Each structure stands twice: as structure tokens, then as C-alpha cells.
CSV table of N, CA and C in Angstrom, one decimal:
chain,number,residue,atom,x,y,z
A,15,MET,N,-82.4,113.8,-101.8
A,15,MET,CA,-83.6,113.4,-102.5
A,15,MET,C,-84.5,112.6,-101.5
A,16,SER,N,-83.8,111.7,-100.8
A,16,SER,CA,-84.6,110.8,-99.8
A,16,SER,C,-85.2,111.7,-98.7
A,17,ILE,N,-84.6,112.7,-98.3
A,17,ILE,CA,-85.2,113.6,-97.3
A,17,ILE,C,-86.5,114.2,-97.8
A,18,GLY,N,-86.5,114.6,-99.1
A,18,GLY,CA,-87.7,115.1,-99.7
A,18,GLY,C,-88.8,114.1,-99.8
A,19,VAL,N,-88.5,112.9,-100.0
A,19,VAL,CA,-89.6,111.8,-100.1
A,19,VAL,C,-90.1,111.5,-98.7
A,20,VAL,N,-89.1,111.3,-97.7
A,20,VAL,CA,-89.5,110.9,-96.4
A,20,VAL,C,-90.3,112.1,-95.7
A,21,MET,N,-89.9,113.3,-95.9
A,21,MET,CA,-90.6,114.4,-95.2
A,21,MET,C,-91.7,115.0,-96.1
A,22,GLY,N,-92.0,114.5,-97.3
A,22,GLY,CA,-93.1,114.9,-98.1
A,22,GLY,C,-92.8,116.3,-98.8
A,23,LEU,N,-91.5,116.6,-99.0
A,23,LEU,CA,-91.2,117.8,-99.6
A,23,LEU,C,-90.6,117.6,-101.0
A,24,THR,N,-91.4,116.8,-101.8
A,24,THR,CA,-90.9,116.4,-103.1
A,24,THR,C,-90.6,117.6,-104.0
A,25,ASP,N,-91.6,118.6,-104.0
A,25,ASP,CA,-91.4,119.8,-104.8
A,25,ASP,C,-90.1,120.5,-104.5
A,26,PHE,N,-89.9,120.7,-103.2
A,26,PHE,CA,-88.7,121.4,-102.7
A,26,PHE,C,-87.4,120.6,-103.1
A,27,ALA,N,-87.5,119.3,-102.9
A,27,ALA,CA,-86.3,118.4,-103.3
A,27,ALA,C,-86.0,118.5,-104.8
A,28,LEU,N,-87.0,118.5,-105.6
A,28,LEU,CA,-86.8,118.6,-107.0
A,28,LEU,C,-86.3,119.9,-107.4
A,29,ALA,N,-86.8,121.0,-106.8
A,29,ALA,CA,-86.2,122.3,-107.0
A,29,ALA,C,-84.8,122.4,-106.6
A,30,MET,N,-84.4,121.8,-105.5
A,30,MET,CA,-83.0,121.9,-105.1
A,30,MET,C,-82.1,121.1,-106.0
A,31,VAL,N,-82.6,119.9,-106.5
A,31,VAL,CA,-81.8,119.2,-107.5
A,31,VAL,C,-81.6,120.0,-108.7
A,32,ALA,N,-82.6,120.6,-109.2
A,32,ALA,CA,-82.5,121.5,-110.4
A,32,ALA,C,-81.5,122.6,-110.2
A,33,CYS,N,-81.6,123.3,-109.0
A,33,CYS,CA,-80.7,124.3,-108.7
A,33,CYS,C,-79.2,123.8,-108.7
A,34,ASP,N,-79.1,122.6,-108.1
A,34,ASP,CA,-77.8,122.0,-108.0
A,34,ASP,C,-77.2,121.8,-109.4
A,35,LEU,N,-78.0,121.3,-110.3
A,35,LEU,CA,-77.6,121.0,-111.7
A,35,LEU,C,-77.2,122.3,-112.4
A,36,VAL,N,-78.0,123.3,-112.2
A,36,VAL,CA,-77.8,124.6,-112.9
A,36,VAL,C,-76.6,125.3,-112.4
A,37,PHE,N,-76.5,125.5,-111.0
A,37,PHE,CA,-75.5,126.4,-110.5
A,37,PHE,C,-74.2,125.7,-110.2
A,38,LEU,N,-74.2,124.4,-110.1
A,38,LEU,CA,-73.0,123.7,-109.7
A,38,LEU,C,-72.4,122.8,-110.9
A,39,SER,N,-73.1,122.8,-112.0
A,39,SER,CA,-72.8,121.9,-113.1
A,39,SER,C,-71.6,122.5,-113.8
A,40,GLY,N,-70.6,121.6,-114.0
A,40,GLY,CA,-69.4,122.0,-114.7
A,40,GLY,C,-69.7,122.1,-116.2
A,41,ALA,N,-70.6,121.3,-116.7
A,41,ALA,CA,-70.9,121.3,-118.1
A,41,ALA,C,-71.6,122.7,-118.5
A,42,LEU,N,-72.5,123.2,-117.6
A,42,LEU,CA,-73.1,124.5,-117.9
A,42,LEU,C,-72.0,125.6,-117.9
A,43,GLU,N,-71.1,125.6,-117.0
A,43,GLU,CA,-70.1,126.6,-116.9
A,43,GLU,C,-69.2,126.5,-118.2
A,44,THR,N,-68.9,125.3,-118.6
A,44,THR,CA,-68.1,125.1,-119.8
A,44,THR,C,-68.8,125.7,-121.0
A,45,ALA,N,-70.1,125.4,-121.2
A,45,ALA,CA,-70.9,125.9,-122.3
A,45,ALA,C,-70.9,127.4,-122.3
A,46,LEU,N,-71.1,128.0,-121.1
A,46,LEU,CA,-71.1,129.5,-121.0
A,46,LEU,C,-69.7,130.1,-121.4
A,47,ASP,N,-68.7,129.4,-120.9
A,47,ASP,CA,-67.3,129.9,-121.3
A,47,ASP,C,-67.1,129.8,-122.8
A,48,ARG,N,-67.6,128.8,-123.4
A,48,ARG,CA,-67.4,128.7,-124.9
A,48,ARG,C,-68.2,129.8,-125.6
A,49,ALA,N,-69.4,130.0,-125.1
A,49,ALA,CA,-70.3,131.1,-125.7
A,49,ALA,C,-69.6,132.5,-125.6
A,50,ARG,N,-69.1,132.7,-124.4
A,50,ARG,CA,-68.4,134.0,-124.2
A,50,ARG,C,-67.2,134.2,-125.1
A,51,ALA,N,-66.4,133.1,-125.2
A,51,ALA,CA,-65.2,133.1,-126.1
A,51,ALA,C,-65.7,133.3,-127.5
A,52,ALA,N,-66.7,132.7,-128.0
A,52,ALA,CA,-67.2,132.9,-129.4
A,52,ALA,C,-67.6,134.3,-129.6
A,53,LEU,N,-68.3,134.9,-128.6
A,53,LEU,CA,-68.7,136.3,-128.8
A,53,LEU,C,-67.5,137.3,-128.8
A,54,ARG,N,-66.5,137.0,-128.1
A,54,ARG,CA,-65.3,137.8,-128.1
A,54,ARG,C,-64.5,137.7,-129.4
A,55,ARG,N,-64.5,136.5,-130.0
A,55,ARG,CA,-63.8,136.2,-131.3
A,55,ARG,C,-64.5,136.8,-132.5
A,56,ARG,N,-65.8,137.1,-132.4
A,56,ARG,CA,-66.5,137.6,-133.5
A,56,ARG,C,-66.1,138.9,-134.0
A,57,GLU,N,-65.8,139.0,-135.2
A,57,GLU,CA,-65.3,140.3,-135.7
A,57,GLU,C,-66.5,141.3,-135.9
A,58,PRO,N,-66.3,142.6,-135.7
A,58,PRO,CA,-67.4,143.5,-135.8
A,58,PRO,C,-67.8,143.6,-137.3
A,59,VAL,N,-69.1,144.0,-137.5
A,59,VAL,CA,-69.6,144.3,-138.8
A,59,VAL,C,-68.9,145.5,-139.3
A,60,PRO,N,-68.3,145.5,-140.5
A,60,PRO,CA,-67.6,146.6,-141.1
A,60,PRO,C,-68.6,147.8,-141.2
A,61,GLY,N,-68.0,149.0,-140.9
A,61,GLY,CA,-68.8,150.2,-141.0
A,61,GLY,C,-69.3,150.6,-142.3
A,62,ASP,N,-68.8,150.1,-143.4
A,62,ASP,CA,-69.3,150.4,-144.7
A,62,ASP,C,-70.3,149.4,-145.2
A,63,ALA,N,-70.8,148.5,-144.3
A,63,ALA,CA,-71.9,147.6,-144.7
A,63,ALA,C,-73.2,148.4,-144.7
A,64,VAL,N,-74.2,147.9,-145.4
A,64,VAL,CA,-75.4,148.6,-145.6
A,64,VAL,C,-76.6,147.6,-145.3
A,65,LEU,N,-77.5,148.1,-144.5
A,65,LEU,CA,-78.7,147.3,-144.3
A,65,LEU,C,-79.7,147.7,-145.3
A,66,ALA,N,-80.0,146.8,-146.3
A,66,ALA,CA,-80.9,147.2,-147.4
A,66,ALA,C,-82.3,146.6,-147.1
A,67,PHE,N,-83.2,147.6,-147.0
A,67,PHE,CA,-84.6,147.2,-146.7
A,67,PHE,C,-85.5,147.8,-147.8
A,68,ASP,N,-86.8,147.4,-147.7
A,68,ASP,CA,-87.8,147.9,-148.7
A,68,ASP,C,-88.3,149.3,-148.4
A,69,GLY,N,-87.8,150.2,-149.1
A,69,GLY,CA,-88.2,151.6,-148.9
A,69,GLY,C,-89.6,151.9,-149.2
A,70,ASP,N,-90.2,151.1,-150.0
A,70,ASP,CA,-91.6,151.3,-150.4
A,70,ASP,C,-92.6,150.9,-149.3
A,71,CYS,N,-92.1,150.1,-148.4
A,71,CYS,CA,-93.0,149.5,-147.3
A,71,CYS,C,-92.9,150.5,-146.1
A,72,GLY,N,-94.0,151.1,-145.8
A,72,GLY,CA,-94.1,152.0,-144.6
A,72,GLY,C,-93.8,151.3,-143.3
A,73,PHE,N,-94.2,150.0,-143.2
A,73,PHE,CA,-93.9,149.3,-142.0
A,73,PHE,C,-92.4,149.1,-141.8
A,74,CYS,N,-91.8,148.7,-142.9
A,74,CYS,CA,-90.3,148.5,-142.9
A,74,CYS,C,-89.6,149.8,-142.6
A,75,GLN,N,-90.0,150.9,-143.2
A,75,GLN,CA,-89.4,152.2,-142.9
A,75,GLN,C,-89.6,152.6,-141.5
A,76,ALA,N,-90.8,152.4,-140.9
A,76,ALA,CA,-91.0,152.7,-139.5
A,76,ALA,C,-90.2,151.9,-138.6
A,77,ALA,N,-90.0,150.6,-138.9
A,77,ALA,CA,-89.2,149.7,-138.1
A,77,ALA,C,-87.8,150.1,-138.1
A,78,VAL,N,-87.2,150.4,-139.3
A,78,VAL,CA,-85.8,150.8,-139.4
A,78,VAL,C,-85.6,152.1,-138.7
A,79,ASN,N,-86.5,153.1,-138.8
A,79,ASN,CA,-86.4,154.3,-138.2
A,79,ASN,C,-86.3,154.2,-136.6
A,80,ARG,N,-87.2,153.3,-136.1
A,80,ARG,CA,-87.3,153.1,-134.7
A,80,ARG,C,-86.0,152.4,-134.2
A,81,ILE,N,-85.5,151.4,-134.9
A,81,ILE,CA,-84.3,150.7,-134.5
A,81,ILE,C,-83.1,151.7,-134.6
A,82,THR,N,-83.0,152.4,-135.7
A,82,THR,CA,-81.9,153.3,-135.9
A,82,THR,C,-81.9,154.4,-134.8
A,83,ALA,N,-83.0,155.0,-134.4
A,83,ALA,CA,-83.1,156.0,-133.4
A,83,ALA,C,-82.6,155.5,-132.0
A,84,GLY,N,-83.0,154.3,-131.7
A,84,GLY,CA,-82.7,153.7,-130.4
A,84,GLY,C,-81.3,153.1,-130.3
A,85,ALA,N,-80.9,152.4,-131.4
A,85,ALA,CA,-79.6,151.6,-131.3
A,85,ALA,C,-78.4,152.4,-131.6
A,86,ARG,N,-78.6,153.5,-132.4
A,86,ARG,CA,-77.4,154.3,-132.9
A,86,ARG,C,-76.4,153.4,-133.5
A,87,PRO,N,-76.8,152.6,-134.5
A,87,PRO,CA,-75.9,151.6,-135.1
A,87,PRO,C,-74.7,152.3,-135.8
A,88,THR,N,-73.7,151.5,-136.0
A,88,THR,CA,-72.5,151.9,-136.7
A,88,THR,C,-72.6,151.7,-138.2
A,89,VAL,N,-73.7,150.9,-138.6
A,89,VAL,CA,-73.9,150.6,-140.0
A,89,VAL,C,-75.1,151.4,-140.4
A,90,ARG,N,-75.1,151.8,-141.7
A,90,ARG,CA,-76.3,152.6,-142.1
A,90,ARG,C,-77.3,151.8,-142.8
A,91,ALA,N,-78.6,152.2,-142.7
A,91,ALA,CA,-79.7,151.5,-143.3
A,91,ALA,C,-80.2,152.4,-144.5
A,92,VAL,N,-80.4,151.7,-145.6
A,92,VAL,CA,-80.7,152.4,-146.9
A,92,VAL,C,-81.8,151.6,-147.6
A,93,PRO,N,-82.8,152.2,-148.1
A,93,PRO,CA,-83.8,151.5,-148.9
A,93,PRO,C,-83.1,150.9,-150.2
A,94,TRP,N,-83.4,149.7,-150.4
A,94,TRP,CA,-82.6,149.0,-151.5
A,94,TRP,C,-82.9,149.7,-152.9
A,95,GLN,N,-84.0,150.3,-153.0
A,95,GLN,CA,-84.4,151.0,-154.2
A,95,GLN,C,-83.4,152.1,-154.5
A,96,SER,N,-82.7,152.7,-153.5
A,96,SER,CA,-81.8,153.8,-153.8
A,96,SER,C,-80.4,153.3,-153.9
A,97,LEU,N,-80.1,152.0,-153.8
A,97,LEU,CA,-78.8,151.5,-154.0
A,97,LEU,C,-78.5,151.3,-155.5
A,98,PRO,N,-77.2,151.4,-155.9
A,98,PRO,CA,-76.9,151.2,-157.3
A,98,PRO,C,-77.3,149.8,-157.8
A,99,ASP,N,-77.6,149.7,-159.1
A,99,ASP,CA,-78.1,148.5,-159.7
A,99,ASP,C,-77.1,147.3,-159.6
A,100,GLU,N,-75.8,147.7,-159.7
A,100,GLU,CA,-74.8,146.6,-159.6
A,100,GLU,C,-74.7,145.9,-158.2
A,101,VAL,N,-75.2,146.6,-157.2
A,101,VAL,CA,-75.3,146.1,-155.9
A,101,VAL,C,-76.6,145.2,-155.7
A,102,THR,N,-77.7,145.8,-156.2
A,102,THR,CA,-79.0,145.1,-156.0
A,102,THR,C,-79.4,144.0,-157.0
A,103,ASP,N,-78.9,144.1,-158.2
A,103,ASP,CA,-79.3,143.2,-159.3
A,103,ASP,C,-79.0,141.7,-158.9
A,104,PRO,N,-77.9,141.4,-158.4
A,104,PRO,CA,-77.6,140.0,-158.0
A,104,PRO,C,-78.5,139.4,-156.9
A,105,HIS,N,-79.1,140.3,-156.2
A,105,HIS,CA,-79.9,139.9,-155.0
A,105,HIS,C,-81.4,140.4,-155.1
A,106,ALA,N,-81.8,140.7,-156.3
A,106,ALA,CA,-83.2,141.3,-156.5
A,106,ALA,C,-84.3,140.4,-156.0
A,107,GLU,N,-84.2,139.2,-156.2
A,107,GLU,CA,-85.2,138.3,-155.7
A,107,GLU,C,-85.3,138.2,-154.2
A,108,ARG,N,-84.2,138.2,-153.6
A,108,ARG,CA,-84.1,138.2,-152.1
A,108,ARG,C,-84.6,139.5,-151.5
A,109,LEU,N,-84.2,140.6,-152.2
A,109,LEU,CA,-84.5,141.9,-151.6
A,109,LEU,C,-86.0,142.2,-151.7
A,110,ASP,N,-86.7,141.5,-152.6
A,110,ASP,CA,-88.2,141.6,-152.6
A,110,ASP,C,-88.9,141.0,-151.4
A,111,ARG,N,-88.2,140.0,-150.8
A,111,ARG,CA,-88.9,139.3,-149.7
A,111,ARG,C,-88.2,139.4,-148.3
A,112,GLU,N,-86.9,140.0,-148.3
A,112,GLU,CA,-86.2,140.0,-147.0
A,112,GLU,C,-85.3,141.2,-146.9
A,113,VAL,N,-84.9,141.5,-145.7
A,113,VAL,CA,-83.9,142.5,-145.4
A,113,VAL,C,-82.5,141.9,-145.6
A,114,LEU,N,-81.6,142.6,-146.2
A,114,LEU,CA,-80.3,142.1,-146.4
A,114,LEU,C,-79.2,143.0,-145.8
A,115,LEU,N,-78.2,142.5,-145.2
A,115,LEU,CA,-77.0,143.3,-144.8
A,115,LEU,C,-76.0,143.0,-145.9
A,116,LEU,N,-75.6,144.1,-146.6
A,116,LEU,CA,-74.7,143.9,-147.7
A,116,LEU,C,-73.4,144.6,-147.5
A,117,LEU,N,-72.3,144.0,-148.0
A,117,LEU,CA,-71.0,144.6,-148.0
A,117,LEU,C,-70.3,144.3,-149.3
A,118,ASP,N,-70.1,145.4,-150.1
A,118,ASP,CA,-69.4,145.2,-151.4
A,118,ASP,C,-70.1,144.2,-152.3
A,119,GLY,N,-71.4,144.3,-152.3
A,119,GLY,CA,-72.2,143.4,-153.1
A,119,GLY,C,-72.4,142.0,-152.6
A,120,ARG,N,-71.8,141.7,-151.4
A,120,ARG,CA,-72.0,140.3,-150.8
A,120,ARG,C,-73.0,140.4,-149.7
A,121,VAL,N,-73.8,139.4,-149.5
A,121,VAL,CA,-74.7,139.3,-148.5
A,121,VAL,C,-74.0,138.8,-147.2
A,122,LEU,N,-74.0,139.6,-146.1
A,122,LEU,CA,-73.5,139.2,-144.9
A,122,LEU,C,-74.5,138.5,-144.0
A,123,ALA,N,-75.8,138.9,-144.1
A,123,ALA,CA,-76.9,138.3,-143.4
A,123,ALA,C,-78.2,138.7,-144.1
A,124,GLY,N,-79.2,137.8,-143.9
A,124,GLY,CA,-80.5,138.1,-144.5
A,124,GLY,C,-81.6,137.7,-143.6
A,125,GLY,N,-82.8,138.2,-143.9
A,125,GLY,CA,-83.9,137.9,-143.1
A,125,GLY,C,-83.9,138.5,-141.7
A,126,ALA,N,-84.3,137.7,-140.7
A,126,ALA,CA,-84.3,138.1,-139.3
A,126,ALA,C,-82.9,138.4,-138.7
A,127,LEU,N,-81.9,137.7,-139.3
A,127,LEU,CA,-80.5,137.9,-138.8
A,127,LEU,C,-79.9,139.3,-139.3
A,128,ALA,N,-80.4,139.8,-140.3
A,128,ALA,CA,-79.8,141.1,-140.8
A,128,ALA,C,-80.0,142.2,-139.8
A,129,PRO,N,-81.2,142.4,-139.2
A,129,PRO,CA,-81.3,143.5,-138.2
A,129,PRO,C,-80.5,143.2,-137.0
A,130,ALA,N,-80.3,141.9,-136.6
A,130,ALA,CA,-79.5,141.5,-135.5
A,130,ALA,C,-78.1,141.9,-135.7
A,131,GLU,N,-77.6,141.6,-136.9
A,131,GLU,CA,-76.2,142.0,-137.3
A,131,GLU,C,-76.1,143.6,-137.4
A,132,PHE,N,-77.2,144.2,-137.8
A,132,PHE,CA,-77.2,145.7,-137.9
A,132,PHE,C,-77.0,146.4,-136.6
A,133,VAL,N,-77.5,145.8,-135.5
A,133,VAL,CA,-77.4,146.4,-134.2
A,133,VAL,C,-76.3,145.8,-133.3
A,134,ARG,N,-75.6,144.8,-133.8
A,134,ARG,CA,-74.6,144.0,-133.0
A,134,ARG,C,-73.5,144.9,-132.4
A,135,ASN,N,-73.1,145.9,-133.1
A,135,ASN,CA,-72.0,146.8,-132.6
A,135,ASN,C,-72.6,148.1,-132.0
A,136,SER,N,-73.9,148.1,-131.7
A,136,SER,CA,-74.5,149.3,-131.2
A,136,SER,C,-73.8,149.7,-129.8
A,137,PRO,N,-73.7,151.0,-129.6
A,137,PRO,CA,-73.2,151.4,-128.3
A,137,PRO,C,-74.2,151.2,-127.2
A,138,VAL,N,-75.5,150.9,-127.5
A,138,VAL,CA,-76.5,150.6,-126.5
A,138,VAL,C,-76.5,149.2,-126.2
A,139,ARG,N,-76.3,148.9,-124.9
A,139,ARG,CA,-76.1,147.5,-124.4
A,139,ARG,C,-77.4,146.6,-124.7
A,140,GLY,N,-78.5,147.2,-124.5
A,140,GLY,CA,-79.8,146.4,-124.7
A,140,GLY,C,-79.9,145.9,-126.2
A,141,TYR,N,-79.5,146.7,-127.1
A,141,TYR,CA,-79.5,146.3,-128.5
A,141,TYR,C,-78.5,145.2,-128.8
A,142,ARG,N,-77.3,145.3,-128.2
A,142,ARG,CA,-76.3,144.3,-128.4
A,142,ARG,C,-76.8,143.0,-127.8
A,143,LEU,N,-77.5,143.0,-126.6
A,143,LEU,CA,-78.0,141.8,-126.0
A,143,LEU,C,-79.1,141.2,-126.9
A,144,ALA,N,-80.0,142.1,-127.5
A,144,ALA,CA,-81.0,141.6,-128.4
A,144,ALA,C,-80.4,140.9,-129.6
A,145,ALA,N,-79.4,141.5,-130.1
A,145,ALA,CA,-78.7,140.9,-131.3
A,145,ALA,C,-78.1,139.5,-130.9
A,146,ALA,N,-77.5,139.4,-129.7
A,146,ALA,CA,-76.9,138.1,-129.3
A,146,ALA,C,-78.1,137.1,-129.1
A,147,LEU,N,-79.2,137.5,-128.6
A,147,LEU,CA,-80.3,136.6,-128.4
A,147,LEU,C,-80.9,136.1,-129.7
A,148,LEU,N,-81.0,137.1,-130.7
A,148,LEU,CA,-81.5,136.7,-132.0
A,148,LEU,C,-80.6,135.8,-132.8
A,149,ARG,N,-79.3,135.7,-132.4
A,149,ARG,CA,-78.4,134.7,-133.1
A,149,ARG,C,-78.4,133.4,-132.4
A,150,THR,N,-79.1,133.2,-131.3
A,150,THR,CA,-79.1,131.8,-130.6
A,150,THR,C,-80.1,131.0,-131.4
A,151,PRO,N,-79.8,129.7,-131.5
A,151,PRO,CA,-80.5,128.8,-132.4
A,151,PRO,C,-82.0,128.8,-132.3
A,152,GLY,N,-82.5,128.6,-131.1
A,152,GLY,CA,-84.0,128.5,-130.9
A,152,GLY,C,-84.7,129.8,-131.2
A,153,ILE,N,-84.1,130.9,-130.8
A,153,ILE,CA,-84.7,132.2,-131.0
A,153,ILE,C,-84.6,132.6,-132.5
A,154,ARG,N,-83.4,132.2,-133.1
A,154,ARG,CA,-83.2,132.5,-134.5
A,154,ARG,C,-84.3,131.8,-135.3
A,155,ALA,N,-84.7,130.6,-135.0
A,155,ALA,CA,-85.7,129.9,-135.8
A,155,ALA,C,-87.0,130.6,-135.6
A,156,CYS,N,-87.4,131.0,-134.4
A,156,CYS,CA,-88.6,131.7,-134.2
A,156,CYS,C,-88.6,133.1,-134.9
A,157,ALA,N,-87.5,133.8,-134.9
A,157,ALA,CA,-87.4,135.1,-135.6
A,157,ALA,C,-87.5,134.9,-137.1
A,158,ALA,N,-87.0,133.8,-137.6
A,158,ALA,CA,-87.1,133.6,-139.1
A,158,ALA,C,-88.6,133.4,-139.4
A,159,VAL,N,-89.3,132.6,-138.6
A,159,VAL,CA,-90.8,132.4,-138.9
A,159,VAL,C,-91.5,133.8,-138.8
A,160,GLY,N,-91.2,134.6,-137.8
A,160,GLY,CA,-91.8,135.9,-137.6
A,160,GLY,C,-91.5,136.8,-138.8
A,161,HIS,N,-90.2,136.8,-139.3
A,161,HIS,CA,-89.8,137.6,-140.4
A,161,HIS,C,-90.6,137.2,-141.7
A,162,ARG,N,-90.7,135.9,-141.9
A,162,ARG,CA,-91.4,135.4,-143.1
A,162,ARG,C,-92.9,135.8,-143.0
A,163,TRP,N,-93.5,135.8,-141.8
A,163,TRP,CA,-94.9,136.2,-141.6
A,163,TRP,C,-95.1,137.6,-142.0
A,164,VAL,N,-94.2,138.5,-141.4
A,164,VAL,CA,-94.2,139.9,-141.7
A,164,VAL,C,-94.1,140.2,-143.2
A,165,ALA,N,-93.1,139.5,-143.9
A,165,ALA,CA,-92.9,139.6,-145.3
A,165,ALA,C,-94.1,139.2,-146.1
A,166,ASN,N,-94.8,138.2,-145.7
A,166,ASN,CA,-95.9,137.7,-146.4
A,166,ASN,C,-97.2,138.5,-146.1
A,167,ASN,N,-97.2,139.2,-145.0
A,167,ASN,CA,-98.4,139.9,-144.6
A,167,ASN,C,-98.2,141.4,-144.5
A,168,GLY,N,-97.2,141.9,-145.2
A,168,GLY,CA,-96.8,143.3,-145.1
A,168,GLY,C,-97.9,144.3,-145.4
A,169,GLN,N,-98.8,143.8,-146.3
A,169,GLN,CA,-99.9,144.7,-146.7
A,169,GLN,C,-100.9,144.9,-145.6
A,170,CYS,N,-100.9,144.0,-144.6
A,170,CYS,CA,-101.8,144.1,-143.5
A,170,CYS,C,-101.3,144.8,-142.3
A,171,MET,N,-100.0,145.1,-142.3
A,171,MET,CA,-99.3,145.7,-141.1
A,171,MET,C,-99.6,147.2,-141.0
A,172,ARG,N,-99.7,147.7,-139.8
A,172,ARG,CA,-99.8,149.1,-139.5
A,172,ARG,C,-98.6,149.8,-140.1
A,173,GLY,N,-98.9,150.9,-140.8
A,173,GLY,CA,-97.8,151.7,-141.4
A,173,GLY,C,-97.4,151.3,-142.8
A,174,SER,N,-98.1,150.2,-143.3
A,174,SER,CA,-97.7,149.8,-144.6
A,174,SER,C,-98.3,150.7,-145.6
A,175,SER,N,-97.7,150.7,-146.8
A,175,SER,CA,-98.1,151.5,-147.9
A,175,SER,C,-98.7,150.7,-149.0
A,176,GLU,N,-99.2,151.3,-150.1
A,176,GLU,CA,-99.8,150.6,-151.2
A,176,GLU,C,-98.8,149.7,-151.9
A,177,ALA,N,-97.5,150.1,-151.8
A,177,ALA,CA,-96.4,149.3,-152.4
A,177,ALA,C,-96.3,147.9,-151.7
A,178,CYS,N,-96.8,147.8,-150.5
A,178,CYS,CA,-96.7,146.6,-149.7
A,178,CYS,C,-97.7,145.5,-150.2
A,179,THR,N,-98.7,146.0,-150.9
A,179,THR,CA,-99.8,145.1,-151.3
A,179,THR,C,-99.2,144.1,-152.3
A,180,LEU,N,-99.4,142.8,-152.0
A,180,LEU,CA,-98.9,141.7,-152.8
A,180,LEU,C,-99.9,141.5,-154.0
A,181,PRO,N,-99.4,141.2,-155.1
A,181,PRO,CA,-100.3,141.0,-156.2
A,181,PRO,C,-101.2,139.7,-156.0
A,182,GLY,N,-102.5,139.9,-156.3
A,182,GLY,CA,-103.4,138.8,-156.0
A,182,GLY,C,-103.3,137.8,-157.2
A,183,PRO,N,-104.1,136.7,-157.0
A,183,PRO,CA,-104.1,135.7,-158.1
A,183,PRO,C,-104.7,136.3,-159.4
A,184,SER,N,-104.1,135.9,-160.5
A,184,SER,CA,-104.6,136.5,-161.7
A,184,SER,C,-105.8,135.7,-162.1
A,185,THR,N,-106.8,136.4,-162.6
A,185,THR,CA,-108.0,135.8,-163.1
A,185,THR,C,-108.1,135.9,-164.6
A,186,ARG,N,-108.4,134.8,-165.2
A,186,ARG,CA,-108.6,134.8,-166.7
A,186,ARG,C,-110.1,134.7,-167.0
A,187,SER,N,-110.5,135.4,-168.1
A,187,SER,CA,-111.8,135.3,-168.5
A,187,SER,C,-112.0,134.3,-169.6
């Protein structure tokens, strides 16, 4: 660091200190090892799980079709309207506002995490990477905000249908 100050190369010196911290830090290596171990320990999503999405929403249908065509997931995606009532009734309120990954009537994941879990076992490496990124804390929070925005503004999205239109405020005369 003193060479950087004496020679006027402060930017270079700071960059080298940062590189030293990133590439030679034992703490970073330990954190990466823990993350790799956690990914290896994670059990795969069972093949009989179902991604339940809003089949009345054209945007949702188009998004699921695109993900399914590219990811070749091991889990199937089904509009929640076509699932049996005993599966959907306990989760009716949530199904109206978010995508759910269901297994035997239990919710495995909801909202922005459901599509991530949907493609987590994909044979396509890029989708598995995207799923891992969506599960990281900072990105997960941003994805949740994005999912809420899409759910609240579905009627404005390209590919949406009349069913996406949210009821407006009631007016009384």
C-alpha cells in the first residue's frame, strides 16, 4: 500500500488489495465451500410435484410455456384451475396471487421461489444456475418484489387475458 501512495498509484494499490482479499482470503473460500456443500445436500424436488399457476392469465401461461420449453423440467406445470379441489381449496387465496409448487397438497415453494424450484433439477445447466441464483438472499428479495409487481399488474402485461384484470374499486350510488 505504501508503494501505491509514494508512487501515486493509489487506484492500482487499492485494486491489488481488493484482489488479495478476494482471491487469497480464507474466509471467502470457506464460505464458498459451505455453499457448495449445501447445494450438494439439497434433495431434489420430487417428480410428482406440480407447479400450479394461473391458467386464466395469458402472461403466466406464456411464461410457463417458455420456461418449460427451455428448461425441460422434471416437474410438470399445471393451471391451478385444472387441479382437484382438495388440492387447491386449502391454498385458494395464495393461488389467486402467486405461483405455488405443490406436493400432495403441501406447498413446497411459493411466489418467485416456485419457478426456481421448478427448474432446479433441469438437465439444462443455465436453468439450474438461474435457480441457484434466485435462491440467494439478495436476489431472492428482488425476485419477490418483481413477482409481487407482476401479480399486481398482470392486467397490464403483454399476453395477459381478460381474466387478468383485477376488479376495480366498487362505486356506490
